[in-house]
mmCIF file of C-alpha atoms and ligand atoms in Angstrom:
data_model
loop_
_atom_site.group_PDB
_atom_site.id
_atom_site.type_symbol
_atom_site.label_atom_id
_atom_site.label_comp_id
_atom_site.label_asym_id
_atom_site.label_seq_id
_atom_site.Cartn_x
_atom_site.Cartn_y
_atom_site.Cartn_z
ATOM 1 C CA MET S 1 -46.705 -56.719 -68.581
ATOM 2 C CA VAL S 2 -43.096 -57.066 -69.391
ATOM 3 C CA PHE S 3 -40.529 -55.760 -66.975
ATOM 4 C CA GLU S 4 -37.050 -55.749 -68.521
ATOM 5 C CA SER S 5 -34.497 -54.878 -65.892
ATOM 6 C CA LYS S 6 -32.640 -51.671 -66.199
ATOM 7 C CA HIS S 7 -30.289 -52.434 -63.317
ATOM 8 C CA PRO S 8 -26.642 -52.016 -64.130
ATOM 9 C CA LEU S 9 -25.581 -54.979 -61.882
ATOM 10 C CA VAL S 10 -28.051 -57.236 -63.854
ATOM 11 C CA LYS S 11 -26.712 -55.982 -67.231
ATOM 12 C CA HIS S 12 -23.065 -56.441 -66.106
ATOM 13 C CA LYS S 13 -23.566 -59.916 -64.693
ATOM 14 C CA LEU S 14 -25.602 -61.080 -67.692
ATOM 15 C CA SER S 15 -22.906 -59.886 -69.976
ATOM 16 C CA LEU S 16 -20.428 -62.053 -68.198
ATOM 17 C CA MET S 17 -22.855 -65.094 -68.468
ATOM 18 C CA ARG S 18 -22.956 -64.579 -72.256
ATOM 19 C CA SER S 19 -19.222 -64.904 -72.790
ATOM 20 C CA VAL S 20 -17.945 -68.173 -74.198
ATOM 21 C CA ASP S 21 -15.095 -67.835 -71.789
ATOM 22 C CA THR S 22 -17.309 -68.169 -68.688
ATOM 23 C CA LYS S 23 -16.922 -71.675 -67.111
ATOM 24 C CA PRO S 24 -19.661 -73.452 -65.318
ATOM 25 C CA LYS S 25 -18.566 -72.593 -61.817
ATOM 26 C CA LYS S 26 -18.544 -68.843 -62.618
ATOM 27 C CA PHE S 27 -21.758 -69.299 -64.692
ATOM 28 C CA ARG S 28 -23.401 -70.848 -61.556
ATOM 29 C CA GLU S 29 -22.471 -68.064 -59.399
ATOM 30 C CA LEU S 30 -23.747 -65.513 -61.831
ATOM 31 C CA ILE S 31 -27.041 -67.162 -62.338
ATOM 32 C CA ARG S 32 -27.579 -67.219 -58.609
ATOM 33 C CA GLU S 33 -26.723 -63.516 -58.291
ATOM 34 C CA VAL S 34 -28.838 -62.382 -61.214
ATOM 35 C CA ALA S 35 -31.815 -64.440 -59.942
ATOM 36 C CA MET S 36 -31.570 -62.706 -56.638
ATOM 37 C CA LEU S 37 -31.540 -59.235 -58.242
ATOM 38 C CA LEU S 38 -34.412 -60.121 -60.511
ATOM 39 C CA CYS S 39 -36.426 -61.530 -57.583
ATOM 40 C CA TYR S 40 -35.811 -58.264 -55.789
ATOM 41 C CA GLU S 41 -37.490 -56.442 -58.634
ATOM 42 C CA ALA S 42 -40.265 -58.973 -59.079
ATOM 43 C CA THR S 43 -41.335 -58.861 -55.433
ATOM 44 C CA ALA S 44 -41.667 -55.137 -55.202
ATOM 45 C CA ASP S 45 -45.413 -55.260 -55.003
ATOM 46 C CA LEU S 46 -45.802 -57.872 -52.267
ATOM 47 C CA THR S 47 -48.133 -56.753 -49.533
ATOM 48 C CA THR S 48 -47.080 -56.325 -45.905
ATOM 49 C CA THR S 49 -48.988 -56.010 -42.631
ATOM 50 C CA GLU S 50 -48.085 -53.351 -40.080
ATOM 51 C CA ILE S 51 -46.746 -54.744 -36.841
ATOM 52 C CA ALA S 52 -45.301 -53.278 -33.729
ATOM 53 C CA VAL S 53 -41.638 -54.184 -33.018
ATOM 54 C CA GLU S 54 -39.876 -53.678 -29.661
ATOM 55 C CA THR S 55 -36.529 -52.230 -30.138
ATOM 56 C CA PRO S 56 -34.065 -51.547 -27.337
ATOM 57 C CA MET S 57 -35.135 -47.944 -27.521
ATOM 58 C CA GLY S 58 -38.880 -48.191 -27.771
ATOM 59 C CA THR S 59 -41.626 -49.362 -30.152
ATOM 60 C CA ALA S 60 -41.248 -49.114 -33.919
ATOM 61 C CA VAL S 61 -43.748 -49.655 -36.598
ATOM 62 C CA GLY S 62 -42.590 -52.589 -38.676
ATOM 63 C CA GLN S 63 -43.833 -54.437 -41.717
ATOM 64 C CA ASP S 64 -44.489 -58.180 -41.928
ATOM 65 C CA LEU S 65 -44.627 -60.007 -45.283
ATOM 66 C CA SER S 66 -48.226 -61.225 -45.429
ATOM 67 C CA GLU S 67 -47.972 -63.353 -48.553
ATOM 68 C CA LYS S 68 -46.422 -66.774 -48.784
ATOM 69 C CA ILE S 69 -44.182 -67.348 -51.824
ATOM 70 C CA GLY S 70 -43.845 -70.411 -53.975
ATOM 71 C CA LEU S 71 -40.640 -70.863 -56.099
ATOM 72 C CA ILE S 72 -41.144 -73.010 -59.174
ATOM 73 C CA PRO S 73 -37.896 -73.870 -60.947
ATOM 74 C CA ILE S 74 -38.323 -75.488 -64.354
ATOM 75 C CA LEU S 75 -35.841 -78.281 -64.512
ATOM 76 C CA ARG S 76 -33.071 -78.287 -65.362
ATOM 77 C CA ALA S 77 -31.911 -74.740 -65.959
ATOM 78 C CA GLY S 78 -34.281 -73.073 -63.462
ATOM 79 C CA LEU S 79 -32.491 -74.935 -60.599
ATOM 80 C CA GLY S 80 -29.714 -72.553 -60.476
ATOM 81 C CA MET S 81 -32.058 -69.697 -59.683
ATOM 82 C CA VAL S 82 -33.419 -71.237 -56.549
ATOM 83 C CA ASP S 83 -30.773 -71.027 -53.821
ATOM 84 C CA GLY S 84 -30.067 -67.369 -53.734
ATOM 85 C CA ILE S 85 -33.696 -66.467 -53.786
ATOM 86 C CA TRP S 86 -34.393 -69.040 -51.141
ATOM 87 C CA GLU S 87 -31.797 -67.563 -48.761
ATOM 88 C CA MET S 88 -33.585 -64.242 -48.966
ATOM 89 C CA MET S 89 -36.924 -65.854 -48.526
ATOM 90 C CA PRO S 90 -36.410 -68.876 -46.370
ATOM 91 C CA SER S 91 -40.022 -69.602 -45.779
ATOM 92 C CA ALA S 92 -40.859 -69.909 -49.467
ATOM 93 C CA GLU S 93 -41.998 -73.252 -50.722
ATOM 94 C CA VAL S 94 -40.237 -74.879 -53.719
ATOM 95 C CA TRP S 95 -42.110 -76.874 -56.266
ATOM 96 C CA HIS S 96 -40.226 -78.668 -58.987
ATOM 97 C CA ILE S 97 -41.432 -79.275 -62.473
ATOM 98 C CA GLY S 98 -39.518 -81.124 -65.058
ATOM 99 C CA LEU S 99 -39.988 -80.242 -68.759
ATOM 100 C CA TYR S 100 -37.625 -80.640 -71.775
ATOM 101 C CA ARG S 101 -38.080 -79.367 -75.304
ATOM 102 C CA ASP S 102 -38.515 -81.881 -78.015
ATOM 103 C CA GLU S 103 -35.617 -81.100 -80.486
ATOM 104 C CA GLU S 104 -37.937 -81.440 -83.535
ATOM 105 C CA THR S 105 -41.020 -79.906 -82.578
ATOM 106 C CA LEU S 106 -39.751 -77.580 -79.757
ATOM 107 C CA GLN S 107 -42.890 -78.487 -77.750
ATOM 108 C CA PRO S 108 -42.290 -78.949 -74.026
ATOM 109 C CA VAL S 109 -42.379 -82.529 -72.805
ATOM 110 C CA SER S 110 -43.341 -83.085 -69.072
ATOM 111 C CA TYR S 111 -41.176 -85.633 -67.174
ATOM 112 C CA TYR S 112 -41.616 -84.580 -63.458
ATOM 113 C CA ASN S 113 -44.299 -82.640 -61.602
ATOM 114 C CA LYS S 114 -44.144 -82.085 -57.877
ATOM 115 C CA LEU S 115 -46.815 -79.233 -57.710
ATOM 116 C CA PRO S 116 -49.204 -79.415 -54.915
ATOM 117 C CA THR S 117 -52.802 -80.460 -55.660
ATOM 118 C CA PHE S 118 -54.143 -77.232 -53.947
ATOM 119 C CA PRO S 119 -52.791 -73.761 -53.542
ATOM 120 C CA THR S 120 -50.623 -73.312 -50.503
ATOM 121 C CA VAL S 121 -49.036 -69.971 -51.312
ATOM 122 C CA GLN S 122 -50.253 -66.591 -52.564
ATOM 123 C CA VAL S 123 -47.644 -65.682 -55.051
ATOM 124 C CA CYS S 124 -45.775 -68.119 -57.389
ATOM 125 C CA LEU S 125 -42.458 -67.222 -59.052
ATOM 126 C CA VAL S 126 -41.645 -69.407 -62.060
ATOM 127 C CA LEU S 127 -37.918 -69.524 -62.447
ATOM 128 C CA ASP S 128 -36.426 -70.375 -65.845
ATOM 129 C CA PRO S 129 -33.438 -68.481 -67.247
ATOM 130 C CA MET S 130 -34.606 -68.913 -70.887
ATOM 131 C CA LEU S 131 -37.920 -67.965 -72.494
ATOM 132 C CA ALA S 132 -37.425 -69.049 -76.114
ATOM 133 C CA THR S 133 -40.568 -70.113 -77.849
ATOM 134 C CA GLY S 134 -42.470 -69.704 -74.444
ATOM 135 C CA GLY S 135 -43.856 -73.143 -74.595
ATOM 136 C CA SER S 136 -42.181 -74.328 -71.285
ATOM 137 C CA ALA S 137 -43.405 -71.193 -69.385
ATOM 138 C CA ILE S 138 -46.868 -71.535 -70.833
ATOM 139 C CA ALA S 139 -47.104 -75.237 -69.789
ATOM 140 C CA THR S 140 -45.919 -74.510 -66.270
ATOM 141 C CA ILE S 141 -48.508 -71.693 -65.861
ATOM 142 C CA ASP S 142 -51.252 -74.036 -67.132
ATOM 143 C CA ASN S 143 -50.186 -76.561 -64.523
ATOM 144 C CA LEU S 144 -50.023 -73.960 -61.738
ATOM 145 C CA GLN S 145 -53.440 -72.634 -62.594
ATOM 146 C CA ASN S 146 -54.778 -76.217 -62.675
ATOM 147 C CA CYS S 147 -53.570 -76.416 -59.066
ATOM 148 C CA GLY S 148 -55.570 -73.207 -58.186
ATOM 149 C CA ALA S 149 -52.646 -70.784 -58.235
ATOM 150 C CA GLN S 150 -53.730 -67.166 -58.553
ATOM 151 C CA ARG S 151 -50.822 -64.807 -58.748
ATOM 152 C CA ILE S 152 -48.173 -66.034 -61.006
ATOM 153 C CA LYS S 153 -44.988 -64.243 -62.165
ATOM 154 C CA ILE S 154 -42.411 -65.343 -64.659
ATOM 155 C CA VAL S 155 -38.726 -64.544 -63.654
ATOM 156 C CA GLY S 156 -36.118 -65.168 -66.289
ATOM 157 C CA LEU S 157 -32.765 -64.052 -67.675
ATOM 158 C CA GLN S 158 -33.207 -63.852 -71.368
ATOM 159 C CA ALA S 159 -36.273 -63.795 -73.693
ATOM 160 C CA ALA S 160 -36.796 -63.923 -77.394
ATOM 161 C CA PRO S 161 -39.536 -61.467 -78.540
ATOM 162 C CA GLU S 162 -41.374 -64.634 -80.059
ATOM 163 C CA GLY S 163 -41.527 -66.189 -76.538
ATOM 164 C CA ILE S 164 -42.748 -63.030 -74.992
ATOM 165 C CA ALA S 165 -45.511 -62.645 -77.541
ATOM 166 C CA ALA S 166 -46.560 -66.312 -77.224
ATOM 167 C CA LEU S 167 -46.691 -66.038 -73.356
ATOM 168 C CA GLN S 168 -48.561 -62.644 -73.380
ATOM 169 C CA ASN S 169 -51.185 -64.210 -75.918
ATOM 170 C CA ALA S 170 -51.618 -67.396 -73.761
ATOM 171 C CA HIS S 171 -51.550 -65.678 -70.300
ATOM 172 C CA PRO S 172 -51.898 -61.931 -70.619
ATOM 173 C CA ASP S 173 -52.292 -61.478 -66.832
ATOM 174 C CA VAL S 174 -48.962 -62.981 -65.979
ATOM 175 C CA PRO S 175 -46.194 -60.397 -65.533
ATOM 176 C CA ILE S 176 -42.871 -61.220 -67.095
ATOM 177 C CA HIS S 177 -39.660 -60.201 -65.229
ATOM 178 C CA ILE S 178 -36.643 -60.540 -67.447
ATOM 179 C CA ALA S 179 -33.013 -59.406 -67.457
ATOM 180 C CA GLN S 180 -32.797 -58.803 -71.197
ATOM 181 C CA ILE S 181 -34.918 -59.287 -74.300
ATOM 182 C CA ASP S 182 -32.738 -60.443 -77.149
ATOM 183 C CA SER S 183 -32.994 -60.205 -80.998
ATOM 184 C CA HIS S 184 -34.766 -63.335 -82.133
ATOM 185 C CA LEU S 185 -34.898 -67.099 -82.222
ATOM 186 C CA ASN S 186 -32.789 -69.080 -84.598
ATOM 187 C CA ASN S 187 -33.982 -72.083 -86.671
ATOM 188 C CA ILE S 188 -33.338 -74.477 -83.798
ATOM 189 C CA GLY S 189 -35.178 -72.480 -81.220
ATOM 190 C CA PHE S 190 -32.167 -70.814 -79.576
ATOM 191 C CA ILE S 191 -32.172 -67.188 -78.432
ATOM 192 C CA VAL S 192 -29.824 -65.065 -80.495
ATOM 193 C CA PRO S 193 -27.370 -63.727 -79.408
ATOM 194 C CA GLY S 194 -28.327 -65.276 -76.145
ATOM 195 C CA LEU S 195 -25.975 -67.177 -73.926
ATOM 196 C CA GLY S 196 -26.157 -70.804 -75.260
ATOM 197 C CA ASP S 197 -27.866 -73.533 -73.359
ATOM 198 C CA ALA S 198 -28.275 -72.389 -69.713
ATOM 199 C CA GLY S 199 -28.739 -75.959 -68.525
ATOM 200 C CA ASP S 200 -25.551 -77.173 -70.238
ATOM 201 C CA ARG S 201 -23.487 -74.223 -69.130
ATOM 202 C CA GLN S 202 -24.429 -74.665 -65.484
ATOM 203 C CA PHE S 203 -24.069 -78.319 -65.257
ATOM 204 C CA GLY S 204 -21.110 -78.755 -67.600
ATOM 205 C CA THR S 205 -22.882 -81.007 -70.056
ATOM 206 C CA GLY S 206 -23.107 -80.524 -73.814
HETATM 207 C C1 PRP F 301 -34.604 -74.869 -71.963
HETATM 208 C C2 PRP F 301 -34.781 -73.773 -71.024
HETATM 209 C C3 PRP F 301 -36.304 -73.520 -70.885
HETATM 210 C C4 PRP F 301 -36.749 -73.959 -72.249
HETATM 211 C C5 PRP F 301 -37.017 -72.741 -73.005
HETATM 212 O O1 PRP F 301 -34.679 -76.032 -71.386
HETATM 213 O O2 PRP F 301 -34.135 -73.904 -69.754
HETATM 214 O O3 PRP F 301 -36.868 -74.470 -69.941
HETATM 215 O O4 PRP F 301 -35.580 -74.664 -72.972
HETATM 216 O O5 PRP F 301 -37.576 -73.069 -74.254
HETATM 217 P P1 PRP F 301 -39.082 -72.698 -74.659
HETATM 218 O O6 PRP F 301 -39.380 -71.280 -74.271
HETATM 219 O O7 PRP F 301 -39.050 -72.836 -76.205
HETATM 220 O O8 PRP F 301 -39.943 -73.739 -74.081
HETATM 221 P P2 PRP F 301 -34.145 -77.334 -72.061
HETATM 222 O O9 PRP F 301 -35.457 -77.929 -72.753
HETATM 223 O O10 PRP F 301 -33.041 -77.167 -72.862
HETATM 224 O O11 PRP F 301 -33.988 -78.309 -70.860
HETATM 225 P P3 PRP F 301 -32.831 -78.315 -69.726
HETATM 226 O O12 PRP F 301 -33.169 -77.138 -68.843
HETATM 227 O O13 PRP F 301 -32.990 -79.591 -69.125
HETATM 228 O O14 PRP F 301 -31.483 -78.134 -70.491
#
């Protein structure tokens, strides 16, 4: 399942992120904000347990989130998506995974893995702004499943149709929440028209 956001705020902020005139400070603010909006959409099906809450006026029927969340940013570019979401869900666990794409083969190369050895959460949100070939997301899901993770969702800003297809082929049960699906991948594996390299644009490198 692919959920492309229709939210005007998401579209507006993503358009600002695309602009060549947007500097790293503004880019970091925007990625944080868009990540929060996408997370709001991606968590709409979390389950809650009914609880009684004492208010100053009586007893209300409330809801308590009954599922624990794991946030899995793919380094580097996924890091900018963590903080805003974490503020909304402070009890979430954050697990880091480091992957970079080999420039020749476009295959993901693993250089860091701080995933737990057994599942400690019920829902995993994989955070990465870019889904290009899909290789990094597929490798991350493979790793999470090896750790016993059951419910996994991908949350990203931009995707190429090629990456969506590869991810759906490899992991058809993993929902993809994305701000925008773009036109295509170019010959060096970048999303077109895209927004450039989300890691470089956040961290002021490149
Ligand atoms: C980018 C991006 C994704 C990956 C997407 O990371 O942030 O992780 O490429 O490409 P894929 O779908 O083809 O795997 P990059 O390798 O540039 O590393 P960085 O985040 O450290 O800049």
